[in-house]
Amino acid sequence: MKGPDIKYLFEPRNVAVIGASVKKNKIGHKIVRNLLFNKFPGKVFPINPKGGKILGLDVEKSILDIKDPVDMACIAIPEKFVFDTVKQCAQKKVKFLVIITSGFSEIGNIKEEKQLVQYAKKNGMRILGPNIFGIYSSKVSMNATFGQKDILSGNVAIITQSGALGIAMMGKTKTENIGLSAMVSVGNKSDIDESDLLKYLVENKETKVIMMYVEGVKHGERLVGILKKATKKKPIIVIKSGRSKRGAMAAASHTGSLAGADEIFSDIMKQCGVMRAESVEEAFDWCKYLANSPMPKGKNTVIVTNGGGMGVMAADACEKFGVSLYDDTETLKKIFSDSVPSFGSVKNPVDITGQARVGDYEKSLFSAIKNKNIHSIICLGCETAVLDVKNLKKVIKEVYAECKKPIVFSFLGGTKLEHVITHLREKGTPIYSNVYEAVSCLGAMYNHFDTKYSIFHEKKINPADYSIDMKKIKSIISDVKKEHRNFLLSDEAQELMSAADITFPKTYIASSIEEAVASAEEIGFPVVLKVVSKDIIHKSDVGGVKLNLSSVEEVIDAYQAIIHNCRHNKPNANIKGIEVTEMVKKGTETIIGARRDASFGPIVMFGLGGIYVEVMKDVSFRGFPLPKKEVKNMVKETKTYPLLLGVRGEKKKDINKIVDTIMKLGIIIKNCRYISDIEINPLVVYEKGIKAVDIRILLTN
Amino acid sequence: MKGPDIKYLFEPRNVAVIGASVKKNKIGHKIVRNLLFNKFPGKVFPINPKGGKILGLDVEKSILDIKDPVDMACIAIPEKFVFDTVKQCAQKKVKFLVIITSGFSEIGNIKEEKQLVQYAKKNGMRILGPNIFGIYSSKVSMNATFGQKDILSGNVAIITQSGALGIAMMGKTKTENIGLSAMVSVGNKSDIDESDLLKYLVENKETKVIMMYVEGVKHGERLVGILKKATKKKPIIVIKSGRSKRGAMAAASHTGSLAGADEIFSDIMKQCGVMRAESVEEAFDWCKYLANSPMPKGKNTVIVTNGGGMGVMAADACEKFGVSLYDDTETLKKIFSDSVPSFGSVKNPVDITGQARVGDYEKSLFSAIKNKNIHSIICLGCETAVLDVKNLKKVIKEVYAECKKPIVFSFLGGTKLEHVITHLREKGTPIYSNVYEAVSCLGAMYNHFDTKYSIFHEKKINPADYSIDMKKIKSIISDVKKEHRNFLLSDEAQELMSAADITFPKTYIASSIEEAVASAEEIGFPVVLKVVSKDIIHKSDVGGVKLNLSSVEEVIDAYQAIIHNCRHNKPNANIKGIEVTEMVKKGTETIIGARRDASFGPIVMFGLGGIYVEVMKDVSFRGFPLPKKEVKNMVKETKTYPLLLGVRGEKKKDINKIVDTIMKLGIIIKNCRYISDIEINPLVVYEKGIKAVDIRILLTN
């Protein structure tokens, strides 16, 4: 059955606090206090078997004693009593259970947690938590947390998987003057997870920016789908620690072992348009800026500075954070020649020189504000003898008030200036001591800008459009499954490639000269002959390999030579036959793969460079499905991409065919749930066409 | 003649201020005021043709009117009067001229500046500037700047090339409570540069940390020599903007065009043990920490936290900043089992859990302080309901006072906690809101630790030890010079390689079959034959190339075939002969080079990967000379290094031979000043030995 509308988690009409307490240091007391302090407009029902009064409210002994209907129940009682209480909540037809109590899956009590979720689901209830500090929602002024009581309401929604960090962040938002529209602790995510919450928050008018602190992703495939749409509407920022943690994925295939789970997380977040912040401070800076700044109308940014050094530092930061500096020299000259002295520079960075007074800032900044060719502004300054700090404060205020474009400020100087920065920041002006911090905020804005305005068509992908015979593939896999094998043999893998219309070097096993010649003619010259024998491992060493055979005669000679050599060098070897294979032409070696990721479901991978892929780990990932265009981006993203464009006079390689083949692998893994990994390494790419030289396919256990 | 002792720049016995003024907003007034305000113990002589009194001091009309000897003269008068004044200073036997005045080389008046320097030198004087804001030195409490008057004295010395940024930084040190031992504005660096100043500062007892803001390097070779020694004694931090600026080097050779000047700067600073900070804030954080923290006794760092999330973030930061986490589980258990509850973690990060009270911090931190196996501590925390902030402040103070090891703190929370952080920071405790900032300081400490204790033998390098016949090389170059050519022809380059005992594929030009055969026998089979004709550019297209010839017969056939093919396909081509070359075996392709850099003098380069070197720009640089060990590090530093160790079952390549060959190129460029570039690309490396396949040598113009 469908659960209750998520709206009632953020906007319950009334709230019961089970485990409410008169003792001030108890969680059950703090939640009641916080609800009352924030003037939650609905009714608050404290529940405690002891009865009595808490903060002026009558305490009921059981939720069943409440006469009104109850949308949400916060449960803050010892773990052993939780299940019975949940049963009572079901009887009372509560919609959402906010289970504060810890002691469930986080310490290994997985069964107990599952039981709760199953019971709740069956009875039309949903669970937030357990092991959380609660939920705040500005829409109904509801602070159902045991964190601080006074929360600044505003436009930033925070979802946090860590309780301790979450409470600390809640405190920090207050000191940083960041207003919250919501703060949700998701804890063990036994039922409600980020995806459920995002559905509400994306539509929620109060919320302008969403920030998530994530430790692990459970239903990644669903999350990806929701994030992709959400980031078109609102900026989403994520912090995930554990960047240095490796090896969360099975090392059964390269696709898994090439990079830790963190690289995949990073790439998929980028694919979804989610911005990843390194630290809480960085995330908060971005949240604040994105919640308050107007959107730019284009990408032309101008730097105005009174110091060359600071200007260059900002230009460095622009490159780092993806901010484009406007460089139409003629237009810049027109805009700034009035406000820049002759020994300054009207190029970008615009240098109004160390002799600039506050009036010069005013003049040049207003020129930039007024001009339509400039879409955003970085204003920098060093404290100088001629710069009146008090006056500067006034002008920055005016400029910020007038500016309908994104603008950031960064000034460096002494105590007086530092006070101005602190004061202006408190008032909401985006001003920073650190140039990099200032520019990073603008970078986040442009990151969101790019996501919002990128063209994005995710069409339904049909295997038949890619000449994939899914029925055939499923039958191949089903046959392997019957043998209880979890990998495909070489010929099975080739059969699967055929069914997906992916070209590979043709191979036959010949047991006579006639067969060998026929095979060679079928394949087309030149070919390679190799002895097939489980007793001969180092085939070349015994003369069991002949390369580059260009005619029937050469094939006949080679066949005889191989048989002769092997009989002579390994008299007791059991020779199964002679393998006749297409001689693969030299091309650019790539690696492609698709796998079913534990967190994100189907993902695809691309890497380039044969031997270098192992050393450089120059690979990129994406969640599947995705539009072809995005697969192309994924290919372009690798550092070795220029090799495909042709270096040293080589011609451009068949990039479309690579993209197609990656799509195919994605479609296969998406549609055939028994396959866990497909990897082609190398996939040799030519000016026209590709060749899947080595294919590995693994099945789920 | 040798100039005056640099000591008198930092510790002049008295100072004349030429251009002293009664007007408060004049530079010449501010310098006098600052000198007096800081109670400079020597005499201050204001000079102004108008005479009179300034701030109670008698004004002399000319420096020649002063009776006492004068060590230093600050010159703050219009540019057109400077030279005459300098002449008077010479007459007065002044030692150091601090020329504040601007309007010299920075706006193109190079000649005027050179004149000053030459005149000063001839008369035993040295110049700081021009175009500067002055110099501060705590040793004699001398504030001879026109910046702020109240400077906090301390242990950090700052050298700045930017005036505006310098004055702003001076202001910022005050607000950040960073005490200065010196602040020197070097401006145009017409005479005195960083190297001169470092010589004093490294020996100066007041200075513990040196920070430099650099825009460009002039005498880099000298600077490198001084930095290498200086960083063994004191940490040196550099900020250089212009990371994104490219192409400052001539693109005449790969060694130059492969990377911008910034990569070379970065690599050479690293080679010197200098730490490069991204922003002023980062540099200041490091300065403050390095000036105040004790040195660690080893590399075992432990993280103590009350929140898992913050612990993992810190572990990420440790990886980023090169801080090693101690992971002897048994010892950690012994140290922390008393202070960590059973549901916490005694592994590193040590998690004292969200239920930890201040007492638990106290206990676990003191356990860490007392234990000899732990060399440094990262203490983290989230504000929780059970953490008493007031008490926490007290404990942090105690812990910091008791701790004789490097320690950093990072806490996240609400307003009260933020106040504690601000208060403690003001008192000098290394506590930060941002985990990354905290860990970066510890990273800087370990960076210095590694530099200080690295074994470092820079022996005099003798060309003969490397079997280099420098005399022969110089004669080859001299012959080319005579022809007014600035590049070497192929045979000249090979001759030079021979003189340096670097192996290359042997080549002869044959003009008959007999000669071709003799050459092939001399070289050894297999060989390659190629037509030599200026009329045939695409040799393969006309059948002018025959590869892999293994016998006399094959050489004869190939010779005839080439002649036949060329006559047939290019009847009018003038054939000079047939080139007979060694057939180069497949090996690992590398690129090595040496060049005379405009900033740093001789530098050497290494890169790996043939075609990939162009795409990935995976190259490293070093200033030359350097010990062999450091050349090895340079090779190891490239991302593709593992290829040399052998991947996919290949054997390890001859790394020593690469190192040797790089040394040879360095020696040649160092000893032969006419060579500007030597580049070998590819240098093919085998299990044993190398082969210089393509050699380019350019000469200076």
Short mmCIF file of C-alpha atoms in Angstrom, two decimals, chain B residues 1-4 71 73 75 82-99 104 111-130 190-192:
data_model
loop_
_atom_site.label_atom_id
_atom_site.label_comp_id
_atom_site.label_asym_id
_atom_site.label_seq_id
_atom_site.Cartn_x
_atom_site.Cartn_y
_atom_site.Cartn_z
CA MET B 1 83.87 45.27 -4.50
CA LYS B 2 81.91 43.50 -1.76
CA GLY B 3 78.93 45.50 -0.49
CA PRO B 4 78.15 46.34 3.12
CA ASP B 71 73.77 53.35 7.93
CA ALA B 73 68.64 56.21 4.16
CA ILE B 75 64.31 57.91 0.13
CA VAL B 82 66.42 60.42 -6.64
CA PHE B 83 69.71 60.11 -8.51
CA ASP B 84 71.14 63.36 -7.11
CA THR B 85 70.16 62.27 -3.62
CA VAL B 86 71.82 58.90 -4.15
CA LYS B 87 75.01 60.74 -5.06
CA GLN B 88 74.85 62.67 -1.81
CA CYS B 89 74.27 59.42 0.07
CA ALA B 90 77.40 58.02 -1.55
CA GLN B 91 79.34 61.03 -0.39
CA LYS B 92 77.94 60.48 3.10
CA LYS B 93 79.00 56.81 2.90
CA VAL B 94 75.50 55.50 3.57
CA LYS B 95 75.36 51.68 3.52
CA PHE B 96 71.78 50.94 2.50
CA LEU B 97 69.35 52.93 0.38
CA VAL B 98 65.69 52.11 0.95
CA ILE B 99 64.13 53.67 -2.13
CA PHE B 104 61.28 53.12 -12.35
CA LYS B 111 67.68 52.57 -17.73
CA GLU B 112 67.17 55.01 -14.85
CA GLU B 113 66.94 52.12 -12.42
CA LYS B 114 70.07 50.43 -13.77
CA GLN B 115 71.98 53.66 -13.45
CA LEU B 116 71.07 53.94 -9.79
CA VAL B 117 72.16 50.39 -9.07
CA GLN B 118 75.46 50.74 -10.91
CA TYR B 119 76.27 53.97 -9.17
CA ALA B 120 75.34 52.57 -5.76
CA LYS B 121 77.42 49.45 -6.28
CA LYS B 122 80.45 51.44 -7.35
CA ASN B 123 80.14 53.49 -4.20
CA GLY B 124 79.72 50.58 -1.79
CA MET B 125 76.01 51.04 -1.27
CA ARG B 126 73.14 48.61 -1.78
CA ILE B 127 69.56 49.36 -2.77
CA LEU B 128 66.28 47.98 -1.45
CA GLY B 129 63.54 48.76 -3.96
CA PRO B 130 62.69 51.06 -5.65
CA SER B 190 66.79 46.22 -8.64
CA ASP B 191 69.59 45.09 -6.32
CA ILE B 192 68.64 43.39 -3.06
#
